[in-house]
Structure formats: C-alpha cells, structure tokens
Tab-separated table of N, CA and C in Angstrom:
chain	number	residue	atom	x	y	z
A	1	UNK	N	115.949	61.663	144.326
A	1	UNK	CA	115.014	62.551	143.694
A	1	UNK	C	114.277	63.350	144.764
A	2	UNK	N	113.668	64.843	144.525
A	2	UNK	CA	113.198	65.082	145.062
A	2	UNK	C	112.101	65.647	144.381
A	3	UNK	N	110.995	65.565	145.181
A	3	UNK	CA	109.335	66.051	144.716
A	3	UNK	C	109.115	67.368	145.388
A	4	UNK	N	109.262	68.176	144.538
A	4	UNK	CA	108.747	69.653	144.893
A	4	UNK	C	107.347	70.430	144.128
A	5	UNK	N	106.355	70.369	144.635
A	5	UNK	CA	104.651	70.455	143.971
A	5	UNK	C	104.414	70.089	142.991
A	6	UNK	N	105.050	71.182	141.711
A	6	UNK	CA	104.433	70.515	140.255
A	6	UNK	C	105.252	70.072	139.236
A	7	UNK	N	106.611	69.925	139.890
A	7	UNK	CA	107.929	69.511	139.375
A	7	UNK	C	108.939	68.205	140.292
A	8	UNK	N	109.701	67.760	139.329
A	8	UNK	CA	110.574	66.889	140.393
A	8	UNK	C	111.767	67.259	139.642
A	9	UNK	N	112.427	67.184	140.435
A	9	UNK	CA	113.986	67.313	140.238
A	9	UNK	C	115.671	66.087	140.385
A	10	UNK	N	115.890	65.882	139.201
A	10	UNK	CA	116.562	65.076	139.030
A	10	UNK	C	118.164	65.419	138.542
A	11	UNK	N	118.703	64.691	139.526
A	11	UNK	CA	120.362	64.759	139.416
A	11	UNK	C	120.356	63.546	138.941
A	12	UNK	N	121.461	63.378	137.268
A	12	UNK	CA	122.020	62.472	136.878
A	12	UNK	C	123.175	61.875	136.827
A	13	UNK	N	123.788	60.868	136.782
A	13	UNK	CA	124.962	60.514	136.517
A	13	UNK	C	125.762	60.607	138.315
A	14	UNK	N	127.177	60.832	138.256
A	14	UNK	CA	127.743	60.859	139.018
A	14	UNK	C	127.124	61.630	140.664
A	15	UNK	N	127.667	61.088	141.713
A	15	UNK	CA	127.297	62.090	142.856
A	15	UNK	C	127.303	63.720	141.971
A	16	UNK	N	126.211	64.664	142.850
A	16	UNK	CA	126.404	65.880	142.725
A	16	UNK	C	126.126	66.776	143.415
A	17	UNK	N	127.542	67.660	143.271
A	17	UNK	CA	128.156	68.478	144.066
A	17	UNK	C	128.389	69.824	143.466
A	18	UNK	N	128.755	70.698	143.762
A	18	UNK	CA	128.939	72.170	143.394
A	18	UNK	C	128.943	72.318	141.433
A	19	UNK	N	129.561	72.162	140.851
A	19	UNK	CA	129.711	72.569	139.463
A	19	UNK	C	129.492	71.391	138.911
A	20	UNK	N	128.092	70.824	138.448
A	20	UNK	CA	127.785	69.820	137.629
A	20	UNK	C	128.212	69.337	136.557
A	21	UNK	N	128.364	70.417	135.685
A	21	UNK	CA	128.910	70.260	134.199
A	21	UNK	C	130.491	70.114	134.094
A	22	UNK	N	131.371	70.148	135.195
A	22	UNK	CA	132.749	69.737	135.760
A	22	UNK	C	132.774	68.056	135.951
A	23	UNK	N	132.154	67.646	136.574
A	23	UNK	CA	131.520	66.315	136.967
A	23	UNK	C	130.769	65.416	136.128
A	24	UNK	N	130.454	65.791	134.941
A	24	UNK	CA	129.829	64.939	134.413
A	24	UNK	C	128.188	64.723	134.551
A	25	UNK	N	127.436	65.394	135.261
A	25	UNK	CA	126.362	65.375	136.128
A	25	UNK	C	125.546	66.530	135.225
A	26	UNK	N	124.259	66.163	135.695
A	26	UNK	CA	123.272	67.452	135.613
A	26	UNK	C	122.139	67.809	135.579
A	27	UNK	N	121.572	68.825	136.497
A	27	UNK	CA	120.246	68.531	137.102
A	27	UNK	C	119.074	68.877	136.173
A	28	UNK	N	118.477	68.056	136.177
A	28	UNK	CA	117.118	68.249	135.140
A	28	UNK	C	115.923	68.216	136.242
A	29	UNK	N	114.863	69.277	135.552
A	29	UNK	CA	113.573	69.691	136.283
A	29	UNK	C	112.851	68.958	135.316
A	30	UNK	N	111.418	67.940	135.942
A	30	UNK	CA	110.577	67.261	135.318
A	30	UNK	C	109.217	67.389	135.752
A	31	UNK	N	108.152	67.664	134.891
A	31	UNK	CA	107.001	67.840	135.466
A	31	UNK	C	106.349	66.309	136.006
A	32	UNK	N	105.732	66.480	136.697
A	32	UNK	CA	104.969	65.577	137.221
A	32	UNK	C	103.890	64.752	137.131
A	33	UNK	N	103.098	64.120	137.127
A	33	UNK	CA	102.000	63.006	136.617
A	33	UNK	C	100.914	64.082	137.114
A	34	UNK	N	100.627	64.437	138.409
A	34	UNK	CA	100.027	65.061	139.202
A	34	UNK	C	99.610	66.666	138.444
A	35	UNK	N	100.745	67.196	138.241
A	35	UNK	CA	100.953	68.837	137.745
A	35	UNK	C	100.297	68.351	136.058
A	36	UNK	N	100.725	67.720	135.756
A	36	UNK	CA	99.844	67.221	134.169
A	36	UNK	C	98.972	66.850	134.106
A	37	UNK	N	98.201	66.100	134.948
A	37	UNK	CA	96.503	66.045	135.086
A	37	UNK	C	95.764	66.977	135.418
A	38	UNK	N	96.271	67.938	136.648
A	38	UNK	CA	95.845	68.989	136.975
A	38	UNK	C	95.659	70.419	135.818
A	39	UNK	N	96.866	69.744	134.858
A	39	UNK	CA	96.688	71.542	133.678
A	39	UNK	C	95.597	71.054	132.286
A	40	UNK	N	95.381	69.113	132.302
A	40	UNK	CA	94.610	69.409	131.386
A	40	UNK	C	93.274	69.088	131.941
A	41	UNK	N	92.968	68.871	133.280
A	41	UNK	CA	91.459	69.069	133.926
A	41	UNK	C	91.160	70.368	133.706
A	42	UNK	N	91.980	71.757	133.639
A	42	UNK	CA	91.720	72.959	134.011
A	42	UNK	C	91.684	73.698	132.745
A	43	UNK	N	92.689	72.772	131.637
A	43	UNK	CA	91.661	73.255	130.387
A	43	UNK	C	90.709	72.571	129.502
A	44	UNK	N	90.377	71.379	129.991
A	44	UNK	CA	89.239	70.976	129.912
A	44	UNK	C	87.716	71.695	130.563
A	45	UNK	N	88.197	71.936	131.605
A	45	UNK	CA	87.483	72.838	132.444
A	45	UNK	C	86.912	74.499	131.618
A	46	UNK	N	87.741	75.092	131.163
A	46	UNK	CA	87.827	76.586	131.084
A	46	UNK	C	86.677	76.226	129.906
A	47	UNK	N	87.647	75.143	129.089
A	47	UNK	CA	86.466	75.188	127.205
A	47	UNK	C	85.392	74.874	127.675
A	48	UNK	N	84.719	73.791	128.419
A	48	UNK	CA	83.573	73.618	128.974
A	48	UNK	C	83.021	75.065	129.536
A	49	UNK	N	83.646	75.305	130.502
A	49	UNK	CA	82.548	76.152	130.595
A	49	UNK	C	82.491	77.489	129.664
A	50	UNK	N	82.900	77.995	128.538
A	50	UNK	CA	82.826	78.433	127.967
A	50	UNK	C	82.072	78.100	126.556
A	51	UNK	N	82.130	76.407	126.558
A	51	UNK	CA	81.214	75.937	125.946
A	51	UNK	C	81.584	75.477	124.364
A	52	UNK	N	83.172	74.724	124.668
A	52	UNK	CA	83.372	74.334	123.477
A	52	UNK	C	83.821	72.780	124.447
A	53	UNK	N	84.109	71.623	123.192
A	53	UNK	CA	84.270	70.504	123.308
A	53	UNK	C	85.661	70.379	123.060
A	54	UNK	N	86.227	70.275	123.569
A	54	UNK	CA	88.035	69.635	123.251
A	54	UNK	C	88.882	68.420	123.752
A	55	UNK	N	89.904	68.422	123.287
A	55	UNK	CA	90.861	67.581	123.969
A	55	UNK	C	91.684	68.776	124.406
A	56	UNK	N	92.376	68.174	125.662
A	56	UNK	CA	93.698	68.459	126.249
A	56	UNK	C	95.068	67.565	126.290
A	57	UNK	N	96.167	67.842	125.661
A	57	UNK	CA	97.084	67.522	126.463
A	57	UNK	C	98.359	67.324	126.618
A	58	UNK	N	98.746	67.320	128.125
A	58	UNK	CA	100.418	67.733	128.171
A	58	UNK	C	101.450	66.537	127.482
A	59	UNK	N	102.319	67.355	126.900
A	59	UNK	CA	103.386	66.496	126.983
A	59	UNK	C	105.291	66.983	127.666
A	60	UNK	N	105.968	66.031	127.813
A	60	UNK	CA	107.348	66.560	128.530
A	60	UNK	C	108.087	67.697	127.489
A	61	UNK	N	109.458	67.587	127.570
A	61	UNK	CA	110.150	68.291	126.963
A	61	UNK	C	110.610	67.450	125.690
A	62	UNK	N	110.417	65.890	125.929
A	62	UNK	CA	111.233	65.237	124.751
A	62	UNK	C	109.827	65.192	123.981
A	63	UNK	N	108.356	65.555	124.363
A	63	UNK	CA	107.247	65.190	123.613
A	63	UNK	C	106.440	64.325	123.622
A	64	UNK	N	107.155	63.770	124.929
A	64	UNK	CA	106.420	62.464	125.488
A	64	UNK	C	104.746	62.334	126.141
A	65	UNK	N	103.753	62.233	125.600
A	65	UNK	CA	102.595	62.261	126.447
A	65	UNK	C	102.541	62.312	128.004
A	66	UNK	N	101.967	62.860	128.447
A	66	UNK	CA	102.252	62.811	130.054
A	66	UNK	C	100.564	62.615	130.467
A	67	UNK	N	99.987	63.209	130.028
A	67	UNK	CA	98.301	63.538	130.243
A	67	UNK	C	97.652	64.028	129.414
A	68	UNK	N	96.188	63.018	129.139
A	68	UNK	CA	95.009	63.543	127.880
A	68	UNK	C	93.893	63.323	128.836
A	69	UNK	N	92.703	64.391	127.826
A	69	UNK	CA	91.560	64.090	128.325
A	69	UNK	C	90.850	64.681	127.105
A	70	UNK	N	89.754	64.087	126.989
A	70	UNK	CA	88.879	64.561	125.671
A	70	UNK	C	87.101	64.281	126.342
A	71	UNK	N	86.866	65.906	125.583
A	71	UNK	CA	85.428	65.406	126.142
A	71	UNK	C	84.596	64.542	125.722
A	72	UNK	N	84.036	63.920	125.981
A	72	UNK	CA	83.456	62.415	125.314
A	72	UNK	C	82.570	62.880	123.947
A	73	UNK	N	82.213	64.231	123.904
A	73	UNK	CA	81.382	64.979	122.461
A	73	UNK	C	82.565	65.784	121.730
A	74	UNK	N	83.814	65.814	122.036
A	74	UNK	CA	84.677	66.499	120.855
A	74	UNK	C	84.889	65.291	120.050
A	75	UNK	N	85.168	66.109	118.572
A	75	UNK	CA	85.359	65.432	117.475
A	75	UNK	C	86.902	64.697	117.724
A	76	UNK	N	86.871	63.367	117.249
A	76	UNK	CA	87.957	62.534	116.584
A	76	UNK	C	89.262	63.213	116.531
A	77	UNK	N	89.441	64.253	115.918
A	77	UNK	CA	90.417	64.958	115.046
A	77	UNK	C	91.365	65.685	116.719
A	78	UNK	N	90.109	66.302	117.846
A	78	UNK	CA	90.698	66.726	118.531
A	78	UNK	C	92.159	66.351	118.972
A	79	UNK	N	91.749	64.964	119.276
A	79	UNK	CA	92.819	64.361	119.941
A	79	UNK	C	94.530	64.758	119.422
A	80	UNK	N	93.875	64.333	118.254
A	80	UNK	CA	95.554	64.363	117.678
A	80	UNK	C	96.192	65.820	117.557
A	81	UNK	N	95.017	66.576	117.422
A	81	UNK	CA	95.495	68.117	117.029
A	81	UNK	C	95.748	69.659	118.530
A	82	UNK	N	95.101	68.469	119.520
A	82	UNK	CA	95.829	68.400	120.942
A	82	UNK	C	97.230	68.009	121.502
A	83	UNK	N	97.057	67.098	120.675
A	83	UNK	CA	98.911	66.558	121.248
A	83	UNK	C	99.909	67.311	120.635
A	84	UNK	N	99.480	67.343	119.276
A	84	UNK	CA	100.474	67.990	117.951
A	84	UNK	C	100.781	69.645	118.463
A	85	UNK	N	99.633	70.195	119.212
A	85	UNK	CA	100.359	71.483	119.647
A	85	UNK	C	101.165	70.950	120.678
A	86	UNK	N	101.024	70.590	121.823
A	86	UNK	CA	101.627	70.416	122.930
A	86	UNK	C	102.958	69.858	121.970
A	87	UNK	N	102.861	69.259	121.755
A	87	UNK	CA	104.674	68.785	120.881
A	87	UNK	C	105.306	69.571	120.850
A	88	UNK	N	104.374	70.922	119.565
A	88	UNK	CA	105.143	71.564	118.721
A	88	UNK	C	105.448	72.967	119.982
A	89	UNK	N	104.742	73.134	120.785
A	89	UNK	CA	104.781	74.014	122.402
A	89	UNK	C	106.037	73.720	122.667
A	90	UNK	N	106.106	72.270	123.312
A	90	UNK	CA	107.377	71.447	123.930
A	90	UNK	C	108.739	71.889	123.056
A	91	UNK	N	108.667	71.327	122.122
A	91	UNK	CA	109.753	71.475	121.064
A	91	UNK	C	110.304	72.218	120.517
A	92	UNK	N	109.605	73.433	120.283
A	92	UNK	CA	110.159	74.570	120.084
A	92	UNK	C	110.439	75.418	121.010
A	93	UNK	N	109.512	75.228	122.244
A	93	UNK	CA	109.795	76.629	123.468
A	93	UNK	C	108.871	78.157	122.883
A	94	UNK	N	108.464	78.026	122.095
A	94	UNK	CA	107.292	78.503	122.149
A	94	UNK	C	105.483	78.167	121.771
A	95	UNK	N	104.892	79.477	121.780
A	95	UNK	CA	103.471	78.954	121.809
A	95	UNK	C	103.048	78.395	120.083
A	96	UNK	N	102.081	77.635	120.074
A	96	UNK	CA	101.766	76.862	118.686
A	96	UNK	C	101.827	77.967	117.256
A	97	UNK	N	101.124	79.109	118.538
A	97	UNK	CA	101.251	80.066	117.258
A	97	UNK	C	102.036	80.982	116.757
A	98	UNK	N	103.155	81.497	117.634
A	98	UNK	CA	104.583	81.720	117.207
A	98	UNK	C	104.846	80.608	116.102
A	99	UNK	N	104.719	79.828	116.661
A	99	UNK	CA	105.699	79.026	115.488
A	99	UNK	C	104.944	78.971	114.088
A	100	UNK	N	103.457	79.329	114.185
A	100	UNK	CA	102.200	79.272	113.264
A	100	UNK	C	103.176	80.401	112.272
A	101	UNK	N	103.448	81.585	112.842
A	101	UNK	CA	104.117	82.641	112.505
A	101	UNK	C	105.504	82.291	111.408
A	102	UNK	N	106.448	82.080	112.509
A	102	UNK	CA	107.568	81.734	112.047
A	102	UNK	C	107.286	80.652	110.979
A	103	UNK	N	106.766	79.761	110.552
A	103	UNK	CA	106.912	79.193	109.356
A	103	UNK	C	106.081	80.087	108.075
A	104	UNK	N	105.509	80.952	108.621
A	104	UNK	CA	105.490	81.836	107.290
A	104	UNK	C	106.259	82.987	106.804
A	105	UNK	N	107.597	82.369	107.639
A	105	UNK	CA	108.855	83.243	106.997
A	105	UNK	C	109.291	82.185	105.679
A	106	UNK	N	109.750	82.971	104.734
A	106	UNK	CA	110.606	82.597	103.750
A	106	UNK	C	111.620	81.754	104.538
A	107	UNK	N	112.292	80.842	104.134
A	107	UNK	CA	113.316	80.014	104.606
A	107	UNK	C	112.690	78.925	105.698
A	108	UNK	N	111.473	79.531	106.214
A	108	UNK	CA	111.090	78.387	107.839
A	108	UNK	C	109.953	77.637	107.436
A	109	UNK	N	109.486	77.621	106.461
A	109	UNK	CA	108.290	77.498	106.060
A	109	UNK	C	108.644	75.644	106.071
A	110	UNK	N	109.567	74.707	105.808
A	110	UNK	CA	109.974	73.671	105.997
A	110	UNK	C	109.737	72.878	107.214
A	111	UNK	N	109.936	73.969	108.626
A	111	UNK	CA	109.697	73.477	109.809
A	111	UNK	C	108.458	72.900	109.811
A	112	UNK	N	107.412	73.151	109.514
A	112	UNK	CA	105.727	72.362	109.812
A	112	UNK	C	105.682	71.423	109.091
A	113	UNK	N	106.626	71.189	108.187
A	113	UNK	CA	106.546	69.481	107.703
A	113	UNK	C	107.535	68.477	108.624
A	114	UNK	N	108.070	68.778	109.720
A	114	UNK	CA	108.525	68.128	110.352
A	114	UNK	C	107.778	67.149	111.117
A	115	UNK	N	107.878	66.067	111.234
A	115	UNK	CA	107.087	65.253	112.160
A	115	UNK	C	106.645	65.231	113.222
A	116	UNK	N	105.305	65.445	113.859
A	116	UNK	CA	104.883	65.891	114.840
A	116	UNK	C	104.531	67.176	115.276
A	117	UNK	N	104.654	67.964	114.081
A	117	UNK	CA	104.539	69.323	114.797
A	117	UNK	C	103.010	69.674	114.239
A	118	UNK	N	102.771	71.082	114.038
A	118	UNK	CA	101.646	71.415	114.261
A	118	UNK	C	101.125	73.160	113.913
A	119	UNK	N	100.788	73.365	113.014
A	119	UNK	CA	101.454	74.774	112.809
A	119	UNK	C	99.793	75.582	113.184
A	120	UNK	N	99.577	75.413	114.045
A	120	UNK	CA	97.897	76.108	114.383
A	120	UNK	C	98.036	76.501	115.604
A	121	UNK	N	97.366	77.741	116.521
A	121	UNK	CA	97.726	77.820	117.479
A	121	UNK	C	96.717	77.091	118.370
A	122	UNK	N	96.928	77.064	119.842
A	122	UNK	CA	96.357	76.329	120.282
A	122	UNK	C	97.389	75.165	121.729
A	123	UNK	N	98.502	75.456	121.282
A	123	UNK	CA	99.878	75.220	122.031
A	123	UNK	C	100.431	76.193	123.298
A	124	UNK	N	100.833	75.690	124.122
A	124	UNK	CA	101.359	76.841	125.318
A	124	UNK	C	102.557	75.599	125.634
A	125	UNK	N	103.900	76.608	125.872
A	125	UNK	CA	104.988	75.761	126.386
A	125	UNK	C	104.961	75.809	128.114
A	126	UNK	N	105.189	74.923	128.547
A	126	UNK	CA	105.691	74.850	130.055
A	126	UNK	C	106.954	75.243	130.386
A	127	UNK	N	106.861	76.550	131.365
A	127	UNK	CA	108.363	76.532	131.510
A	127	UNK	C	108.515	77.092	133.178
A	128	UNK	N	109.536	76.907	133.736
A	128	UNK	CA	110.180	77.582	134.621
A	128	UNK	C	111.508	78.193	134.383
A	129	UNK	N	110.661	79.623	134.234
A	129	UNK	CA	112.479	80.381	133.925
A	129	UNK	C	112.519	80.040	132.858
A	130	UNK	N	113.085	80.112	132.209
A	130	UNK	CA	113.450	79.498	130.597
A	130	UNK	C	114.213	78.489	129.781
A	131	UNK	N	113.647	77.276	131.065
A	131	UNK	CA	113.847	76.035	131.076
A	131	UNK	C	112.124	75.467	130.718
A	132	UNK	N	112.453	75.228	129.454
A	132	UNK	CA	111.125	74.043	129.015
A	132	UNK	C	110.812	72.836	129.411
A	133	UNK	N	109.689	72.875	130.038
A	133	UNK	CA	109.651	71.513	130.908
A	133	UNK	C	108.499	70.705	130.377
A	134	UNK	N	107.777	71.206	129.325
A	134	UNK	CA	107.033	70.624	127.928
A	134	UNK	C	105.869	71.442	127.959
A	135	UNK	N	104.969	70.822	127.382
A	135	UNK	CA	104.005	71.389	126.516
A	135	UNK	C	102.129	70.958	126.867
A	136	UNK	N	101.456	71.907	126.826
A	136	UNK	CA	100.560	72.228	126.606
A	136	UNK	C	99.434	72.444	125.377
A	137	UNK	N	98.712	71.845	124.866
A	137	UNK	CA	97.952	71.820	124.141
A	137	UNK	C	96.331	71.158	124.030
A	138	UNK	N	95.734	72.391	123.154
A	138	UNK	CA	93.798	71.834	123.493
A	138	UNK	C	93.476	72.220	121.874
A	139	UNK	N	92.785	71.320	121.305
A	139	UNK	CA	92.316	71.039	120.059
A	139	UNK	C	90.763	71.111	120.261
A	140	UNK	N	90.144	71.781	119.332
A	140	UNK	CA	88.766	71.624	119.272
A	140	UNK	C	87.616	72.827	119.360
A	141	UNK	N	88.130	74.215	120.032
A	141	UNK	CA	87.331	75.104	120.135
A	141	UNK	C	87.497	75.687	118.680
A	142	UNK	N	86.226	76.689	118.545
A	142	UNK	CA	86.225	77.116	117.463
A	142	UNK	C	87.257	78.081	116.805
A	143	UNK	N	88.327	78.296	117.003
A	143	UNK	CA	89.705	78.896	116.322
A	143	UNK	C	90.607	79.039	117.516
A	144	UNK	N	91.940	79.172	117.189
A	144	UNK	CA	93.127	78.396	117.693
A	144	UNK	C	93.708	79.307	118.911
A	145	UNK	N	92.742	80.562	119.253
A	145	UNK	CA	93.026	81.795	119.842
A	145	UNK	C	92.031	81.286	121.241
A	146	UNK	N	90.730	80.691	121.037
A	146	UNK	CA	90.078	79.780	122.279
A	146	UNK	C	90.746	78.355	122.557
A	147	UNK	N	90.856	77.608	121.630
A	147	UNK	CA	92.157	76.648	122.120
A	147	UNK	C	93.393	77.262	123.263
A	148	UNK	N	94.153	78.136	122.572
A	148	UNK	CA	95.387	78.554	123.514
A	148	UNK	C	94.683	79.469	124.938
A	149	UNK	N	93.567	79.968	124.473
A	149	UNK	CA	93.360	80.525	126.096
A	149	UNK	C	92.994	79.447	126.997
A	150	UNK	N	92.235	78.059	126.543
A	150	UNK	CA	92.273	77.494	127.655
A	150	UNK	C	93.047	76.610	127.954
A	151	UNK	N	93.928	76.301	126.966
A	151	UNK	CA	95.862	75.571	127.739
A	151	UNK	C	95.962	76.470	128.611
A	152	UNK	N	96.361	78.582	128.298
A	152	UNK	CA	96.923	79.334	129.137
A	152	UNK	C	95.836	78.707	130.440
A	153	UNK	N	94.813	78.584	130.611
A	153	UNK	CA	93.675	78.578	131.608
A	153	UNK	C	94.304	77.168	132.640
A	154	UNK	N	94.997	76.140	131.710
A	154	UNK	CA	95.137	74.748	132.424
A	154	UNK	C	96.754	75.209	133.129
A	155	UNK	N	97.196	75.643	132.361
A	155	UNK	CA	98.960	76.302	133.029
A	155	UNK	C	98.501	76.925	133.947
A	156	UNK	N	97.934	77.709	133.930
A	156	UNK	CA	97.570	78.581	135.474
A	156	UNK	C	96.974	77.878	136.703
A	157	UNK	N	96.742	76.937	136.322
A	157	UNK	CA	96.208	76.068	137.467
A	157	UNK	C	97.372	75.572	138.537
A	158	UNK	N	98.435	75.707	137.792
A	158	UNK	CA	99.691	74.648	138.623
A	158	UNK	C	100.730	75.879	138.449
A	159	UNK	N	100.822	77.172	138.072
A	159	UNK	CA	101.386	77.968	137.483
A	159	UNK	C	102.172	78.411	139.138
A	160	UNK	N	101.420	78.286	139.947
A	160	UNK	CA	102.507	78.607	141.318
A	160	UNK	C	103.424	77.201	141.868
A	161	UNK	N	103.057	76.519	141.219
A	161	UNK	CA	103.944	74.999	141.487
A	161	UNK	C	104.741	75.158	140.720
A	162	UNK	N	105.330	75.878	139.795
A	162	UNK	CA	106.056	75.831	138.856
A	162	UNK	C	107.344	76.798	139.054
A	163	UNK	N	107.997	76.580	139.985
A	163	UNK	CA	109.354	77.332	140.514
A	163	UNK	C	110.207	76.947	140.696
C-alpha cells in the first residue's frame, strides 16, 4: 500500500503490473482516517462560525462511516440526517440535492425509498477525477443549501490532497 496525503492506494489481488484488468487485479483509491477527520472538523468549523449547530459526516464509497462529529447543541435528528446525505453523496456520485432533484422525476421518484438514502440537500460526493471515493454530509443548519456549503467548506480543506 501506499499513503499519498488524503488518499491511499490499493492494488488487489494478484501481483500488479501494466494492464490490471488482464490480470485479474485492480487498483482502488481510498480515503483516509486522517483526510476524513480533517473534512468534517472543517465543516463543523464553517457552520460554527457561521452560527449554526450540526453534525458532520464522511463516509467511503461502499457508505461505510469513516468520520462524525456533532456539536454537542445540535439536535438528535442531526446525526442521522448527516450520514444519510453522505450515503446518498457516496452512492450515487452526486450531491444530496441532485438526487433531491432527480427523484422528482416521474419514474425516479422510487429511488428515496431506498435504504439509506436521503433526498435533502446537504450531501457533497468525494471524488478524484470521476472516481468516487465517498461522501460528505452536514445535517442541521437552517435549509439544506447551508448544510451543503459547509460539507463543500470541509472538502476544501483536503481538496489539494485529493489527486
């Protein structure tokens, strides 16, 4: 493995060598313990000082929690409605509120009853290049447009580690 700032990089399976997907092999980019504390201190940070109470927090690409933080005065509810974007960020590859969007198409409207997701904005996906490397999400400011600016606020924190 190797540790490169706000990512690590992992080759699976067999030795690997020139054409992975020939081999059986294949390299996956993973965010880090480090790069995920750092994006939800920084949107913990932004709502504070702007002066709302929230939760933050990241999760991977499969949706896996990686890092929370809640301010000890946000409501209960934050928590969960923190993670549920970051999921629905992660999982779809886009932001909470694209997808807020897209289920008020005729035919998609099914997707937000899926488990775990989250149809409010407030979500930012992690990516390098257009490889999703998970999700971002802050529950608790007063509408879902100050939520997502201060995920965007916690991504930017690690946003040059992210190459």
């Amino acid at each position: 493995m190797t540790v490169r700032l706000g990512i690590m990089t992992v080759a699976a399976g067999l030795a690997f060598a020139g054409a992975a997907s020939a081999q059986g092999t294949m390299a996956s980019k993973l965010l880090t313990a480090d790069a995920a504390n750092a994006m939800v201190m920084g949107a913990l940070a932004q709502c504070q000082k702007d002066g709302y109470r929230v939760s933050a927090a990241v999760v991977d690409r499969g949706g896996n929690l990686l890092a929370f933080i809640r301010d000890p005065t946000a409501g209960p509810h934050t928590a969960e409605s923190s993670r549920r974007k970051a999921f629905t960020s992660a999982t779809f590859g886009m932001t909470s509120a694209a997808f807020t969007a897209l289920t008020a198409n005729p035919g998609a409207g099914g997707l937000k009853d899926l488990t775990g997701v989250f149809a409010l904005a407030g979500g930012v996906p992690i990516k390098v290049g257009t490889d999703v490397l998970g999700g971002i999400g802050v529950g608790g400011a007063p509408g879902g447009d100050k939520d997502e600016a201060c995920a965007s606020a916690g991504l930017q924190k690690v946003a040059d580690q992210l190459k």
